[in-house]
């Protein structure tokens, strides 16, 4: 989107990533200094550091990149973005890679396989009520996607209820239809953006 | 002073203590927070990972509602409205603050994106002009608008004897989409605020590191290690409490502390409170009005130290350590100092 006016550079996949990021992430400016990976709290658990991933994007290694666990272990802390000497919007690129991986169905094979399920369950509640509904989110997400871990999370849920830190029922905003209309139109725009 | 207030979903329930104490403290300081009417969830990090346009539209609706509600009213044409100053929107949650300020900035930087988001908003009869609001974090408003002096003047029960580890987490100081009110890597505003309240602020090198966000729900392995590092760091400097400014940080450090202890065989017992709760206590407000007691790791034993002289003994112990660390042969990293009050 933002980068469409620039002359085409890099691999086809590179252009796909830049094109799918709403605001130009300046990815072509990456000079492979490695500051991002060195600053990343999840760096140890990532299959590829952000720097490596960006080199792979430039080289057009689409499937390897989209199968990497790296974007899913990104916790959106913006440390890399703060420190990057080239002002690459690293966190936004990570979000784009997550979206592309979901689109290709690759995400479920990575070692952070549960992340998209968590995001999608969260979104279902927001679309229905306008606000997040923590008790519903946790129960539905665990029962549906991680039934075996339910016993682990149950005491925490009980503790939250006891301290009145969970609502028993969701809170709905007044103009939920308005929000749903906005989200539906946004979803159309989203689909069109990928239909290049 | 008047502000639009965006509480966010966490403050409605799981971080109700943050909301209650914010309101109580704002009342004492004469800050007027008016809630954005019918606001929706900010989307946290979840929408951006799945549906980008919905993520922008979701926050776009909040911005549009707030801009409309808090626009300067031209009802009194005699008084020149200072058009230069957009109305201010305060968010106490770091993630909400980030989303609101980021979306406003990005829409301003890309007219193309702004047009798309407005196409979506139009489906609900809304519109937002980027730059119509100035988004601020609650901590920024407390220390820079209310100010340290006004806060100091309200202290009735100084927090002497309490050793506090100030925890900023990531998003409040990074990446500063609408300007940075503190250092992005070694912030000190919360330190100074705690000192103004009379607390003893301990060194906390990991104070701006990430708590893991939603990782506790996805990969405990990754999340618990991040939390262990933070807890160990605060415990190493003998903190009595960790003080936070974000509901996600509070939830992770507090609720998952037992899981950390179980996994690593550690014995952390560090209550995690919101900075507004400590402000309220120092202002002499009743703990019940500040939501104290809703935390998993009980804070009462630590808070009982307020006004005691425990500090003196601990000071001596720390003094010894400090001497060891001061070895001339070791090049110690430079940390920005700030004037002591
Ligand atoms: S810090 Fe920036 S320039 Fe350096 S490798 Fe990472 S993205 Fe590239
Ligand atoms: S934003 Fe993501 S990639 Fe960047 S430092 Fe944080 S966790 Fe790592």
JSON list of N, CA and C and ligand atoms in Angstrom, two decimals, chain A residues 25-27 29-39 49-52 54 80-81 83-90, ligand 1:
[
{"chain": "A", "resi": 25, "resn": "UNK", "atom": "N", "xyz": [7.12, 0.02, 5.85]},
{"chain": "A", "resi": 25, "resn": "UNK", "atom": "CA", "xyz": [7.98, -0.32, 6.99]},
{"chain": "A", "resi": 25, "resn": "UNK", "atom": "C", "xyz": [9.47, -0.04, 6.75]},
{"chain": "A", "resi": 26, "resn": "UNK", "atom": "N", "xyz": [9.83, 0.58, 5.64]},
{"chain": "A", "resi": 26, "resn": "UNK", "atom": "CA", "xyz": [11.25, 0.89, 5.32]},
{"chain": "A", "resi": 26, "resn": "UNK", "atom": "C", "xyz": [12.12, -0.36, 5.35]},
{"chain": "A", "resi": 27, "resn": "UNK", "atom": "N", "xyz": [11.60, -1.47, 4.95]},
{"chain": "A", "resi": 27, "resn": "UNK", "atom": "CA", "xyz": [12.34, -2.72, 5.05]},
{"chain": "A", "resi": 27, "resn": "UNK", "atom": "C", "xyz": [13.59, -2.72, 4.16]},
{"chain": "A", "resi": 29, "resn": "UNK", "atom": "N", "xyz": [15.61, -0.53, 3.86]},
{"chain": "A", "resi": 29, "resn": "UNK", "atom": "CA", "xyz": [16.71, 0.21, 4.50]},
{"chain": "A", "resi": 29, "resn": "UNK", "atom": "C", "xyz": [17.52, -0.66, 5.46]},
{"chain": "A", "resi": 30, "resn": "UNK", "atom": "N", "xyz": [17.04, -1.86, 5.75]},
{"chain": "A", "resi": 30, "resn": "UNK", "atom": "CA", "xyz": [17.73, -2.73, 6.71]},
{"chain": "A", "resi": 30, "resn": "UNK", "atom": "C", "xyz": [19.16, -2.95, 6.26]},
{"chain": "A", "resi": 31, "resn": "UNK", "atom": "N", "xyz": [20.11, -2.67, 7.16]},
{"chain": "A", "resi": 31, "resn": "UNK", "atom": "CA", "xyz": [21.50, -2.87, 6.79]},
{"chain": "A", "resi": 31, "resn": "UNK", "atom": "C", "xyz": [22.11, -4.06, 7.51]},
{"chain": "A", "resi": 32, "resn": "UNK", "atom": "N", "xyz": [21.27, -4.94, 8.03]},
{"chain": "A", "resi": 32, "resn": "UNK", "atom": "CA", "xyz": [21.75, -6.22, 8.58]},
{"chain": "A", "resi": 32, "resn": "UNK", "atom": "C", "xyz": [22.71, -6.03, 9.75]},
{"chain": "A", "resi": 33, "resn": "UNK", "atom": "N", "xyz": [22.41, -5.06, 10.62]},
{"chain": "A", "resi": 33, "resn": "UNK", "atom": "CA", "xyz": [23.33, -4.80, 11.73]},
{"chain": "A", "resi": 33, "resn": "UNK", "atom": "C", "xyz": [23.09, -5.75, 12.89]},
{"chain": "A", "resi": 34, "resn": "UNK", "atom": "N", "xyz": [21.88, -6.32, 12.99]},
{"chain": "A", "resi": 34, "resn": "UNK", "atom": "CA", "xyz": [21.61, -7.28, 14.03]},
{"chain": "A", "resi": 34, "resn": "UNK", "atom": "C", "xyz": [21.19, -6.69, 15.36]},
{"chain": "A", "resi": 35, "resn": "UNK", "atom": "N", "xyz": [21.04, -5.37, 15.42]},
{"chain": "A", "resi": 35, "resn": "UNK", "atom": "CA", "xyz": [20.62, -4.72, 16.66]},
{"chain": "A", "resi": 35, "resn": "UNK", "atom": "C", "xyz": [19.27, -5.26, 17.13]},
{"chain": "A", "resi": 36, "resn": "UNK", "atom": "N", "xyz": [18.38, -5.53, 16.18]},
{"chain": "A", "resi": 36, "resn": "UNK", "atom": "CA", "xyz": [17.04, -6.00, 16.52]},
{"chain": "A", "resi": 36, "resn": "UNK", "atom": "C", "xyz": [17.09, -7.32, 17.30]},
{"chain": "A", "resi": 37, "resn": "UNK", "atom": "N", "xyz": [17.79, -8.30, 16.74]},
{"chain": "A", "resi": 37, "resn": "UNK", "atom": "CA", "xyz": [17.86, -9.60, 17.40]},
{"chain": "A", "resi": 37, "resn": "UNK", "atom": "C", "xyz": [18.53, -9.50, 18.76]},
{"chain": "A", "resi": 38, "resn": "UNK", "atom": "N", "xyz": [19.56, -8.67, 18.84]},
{"chain": "A", "resi": 38, "resn": "UNK", "atom": "CA", "xyz": [20.28, -8.51, 20.10]},
{"chain": "A", "resi": 38, "resn": "UNK", "atom": "C", "xyz": [19.44, -7.85, 21.18]},
{"chain": "A", "resi": 39, "resn": "UNK", "atom": "N", "xyz": [18.40, -7.13, 20.78]},
{"chain": "A", "resi": 39, "resn": "UNK", "atom": "CA", "xyz": [17.56, -6.43, 21.76]},
{"chain": "A", "resi": 39, "resn": "UNK", "atom": "C", "xyz": [16.31, -7.21, 22.11]},
{"chain": "A", "resi": 49, "resn": "UNK", "atom": "N", "xyz": [16.58, -14.92, 13.97]},
{"chain": "A", "resi": 49, "resn": "UNK", "atom": "CA", "xyz": [16.49, -13.57, 14.53]},
{"chain": "A", "resi": 49, "resn": "UNK", "atom": "C", "xyz": [15.78, -12.68, 13.51]},
{"chain": "A", "resi": 50, "resn": "UNK", "atom": "N", "xyz": [15.25, -11.55, 13.96]},
{"chain": "A", "resi": 50, "resn": "UNK", "atom": "CA", "xyz": [14.60, -10.66, 12.99]},
{"chain": "A", "resi": 50, "resn": "UNK", "atom": "C", "xyz": [15.56, -10.32, 11.83]},
{"chain": "A", "resi": 51, "resn": "UNK", "atom": "N", "xyz": [16.82, -10.05, 12.14]},
{"chain": "A", "resi": 51, "resn": "UNK", "atom": "CA", "xyz": [17.78, -9.73, 11.08]},
{"chain": "A", "resi": 51, "resn": "UNK", "atom": "C", "xyz": [17.85, -10.85, 10.04]},
{"chain": "A", "resi": 52, "resn": "UNK", "atom": "N", "xyz": [17.99, -12.09, 10.51]},
{"chain": "A", "resi": 52, "resn": "UNK", "atom": "CA", "xyz": [18.07, -13.23, 9.58]},
{"chain": "A", "resi": 52, "resn": "UNK", "atom": "C", "xyz": [16.81, -13.30, 8.73]},
{"chain": "A", "resi": 54, "resn": "UNK", "atom": "N", "xyz": [14.86, -10.96, 7.85]},
{"chain": "A", "resi": 54, "resn": "UNK", "atom": "CA", "xyz": [14.80, -9.89, 6.84]},
{"chain": "A", "resi": 54, "resn": "UNK", "atom": "C", "xyz": [15.72, -10.23, 5.66]},
{"chain": "A", "resi": 80, "resn": "UNK", "atom": "N", "xyz": [13.16, -3.50, 19.46]},
{"chain": "A", "resi": 80, "resn": "UNK", "atom": "CA", "xyz": [13.94, -3.46, 18.21]},
{"chain": "A", "resi": 80, "resn": "UNK", "atom": "C", "xyz": [13.68, -2.17, 17.45]},
{"chain": "A", "resi": 81, "resn": "UNK", "atom": "N", "xyz": [12.41, -1.77, 17.39]},
{"chain": "A", "resi": 81, "resn": "UNK", "atom": "CA", "xyz": [12.06, -0.60, 16.60]},
{"chain": "A", "resi": 81, "resn": "UNK", "atom": "C", "xyz": [12.66, 0.66, 17.20]},
{"chain": "A", "resi": 83, "resn": "UNK", "atom": "N", "xyz": [15.46, 0.80, 18.75]},
{"chain": "A", "resi": 83, "resn": "UNK", "atom": "CA", "xyz": [16.91, 0.82, 18.58]},
{"chain": "A", "resi": 83, "resn": "UNK", "atom": "C", "xyz": [17.38, 0.74, 17.14]},
{"chain": "A", "resi": 84, "resn": "UNK", "atom": "N", "xyz": [16.54, 0.30, 16.23]},
{"chain": "A", "resi": 84, "resn": "UNK", "atom": "CA", "xyz": [16.97, 0.12, 14.84]},
{"chain": "A", "resi": 84, "resn": "UNK", "atom": "C", "xyz": [17.52, 1.44, 14.28]},
{"chain": "A", "resi": 85, "resn": "UNK", "atom": "N", "xyz": [18.76, 1.43, 13.80]},
{"chain": "A", "resi": 85, "resn": "UNK", "atom": "CA", "xyz": [19.35, 2.67, 13.29]},
{"chain": "A", "resi": 85, "resn": "UNK", "atom": "C", "xyz": [18.68, 3.14, 12.00]},
{"chain": "A", "resi": 86, "resn": "UNK", "atom": "N", "xyz": [17.94, 2.25, 11.34]},
{"chain": "A", "resi": 86, "resn": "UNK", "atom": "CA", "xyz": [17.34, 2.60, 10.06]},
{"chain": "A", "resi": 86, "resn": "UNK", "atom": "C", "xyz": [15.83, 2.83, 10.17]},
{"chain": "A", "resi": 87, "resn": "UNK", "atom": "N", "xyz": [15.34, 2.84, 11.36]},
{"chain": "A", "resi": 87, "resn": "UNK", "atom": "CA", "xyz": [13.90, 3.04, 11.58]},
{"chain": "A", "resi": 87, "resn": "UNK", "atom": "C", "xyz": [13.02, 2.09, 10.77]},
{"chain": "A", "resi": 88, "resn": "UNK", "atom": "N", "xyz": [13.46, 0.86, 10.66]},
{"chain": "A", "resi": 88, "resn": "UNK", "atom": "CA", "xyz": [12.62, -0.17, 10.05]},
{"chain": "A", "resi": 88, "resn": "UNK", "atom": "C", "xyz": [11.47, -0.45, 11.02]},
{"chain": "A", "resi": 89, "resn": "UNK", "atom": "N", "xyz": [10.26, -0.53, 10.52]},
{"chain": "A", "resi": 89, "resn": "UNK", "atom": "CA", "xyz": [9.11, -0.81, 11.40]},
{"chain": "A", "resi": 89, "resn": "UNK", "atom": "C", "xyz": [9.04, -2.33, 11.63]},
{"chain": "A", "resi": 90, "resn": "UNK", "atom": "N", "xyz": [9.97, -2.81, 12.42]},
{"chain": "A", "resi": 90, "resn": "UNK", "atom": "CA", "xyz": [10.15, -4.25, 12.58]},
{"chain": "A", "resi": 90, "resn": "UNK", "atom": "C", "xyz": [8.89, -4.92, 13.13]},
{"chain": "C", "resi": 1, "resn": "LIG", "atom": "S1", "xyz": [18.13, -3.25, 13.68]},
{"chain": "C", "resi": 1, "resn": "LIG", "atom": "FE1", "xyz": [17.19, -2.46, 11.81]},
{"chain": "C", "resi": 1, "resn": "LIG", "atom": "S2", "xyz": [18.86, -2.21, 10.34]},
{"chain": "C", "resi": 1, "resn": "LIG", "atom": "FE2", "xyz": [19.61, -3.52, 12.00]},
{"chain": "C", "resi": 1, "resn": "LIG", "atom": "S3", "xyz": [19.25, -5.63, 11.25]},
{"chain": "C", "resi": 1, "resn": "LIG", "atom": "FE3", "xyz": [17.47, -5.03, 12.49]},
{"chain": "C", "resi": 1, "resn": "LIG", "atom": "S4", "xyz": [16.01, -4.19, 11.01]},
{"chain": "C", "resi": 1, "resn": "LIG", "atom": "FE4", "xyz": [18.01, -4.25, 9.98]}
]
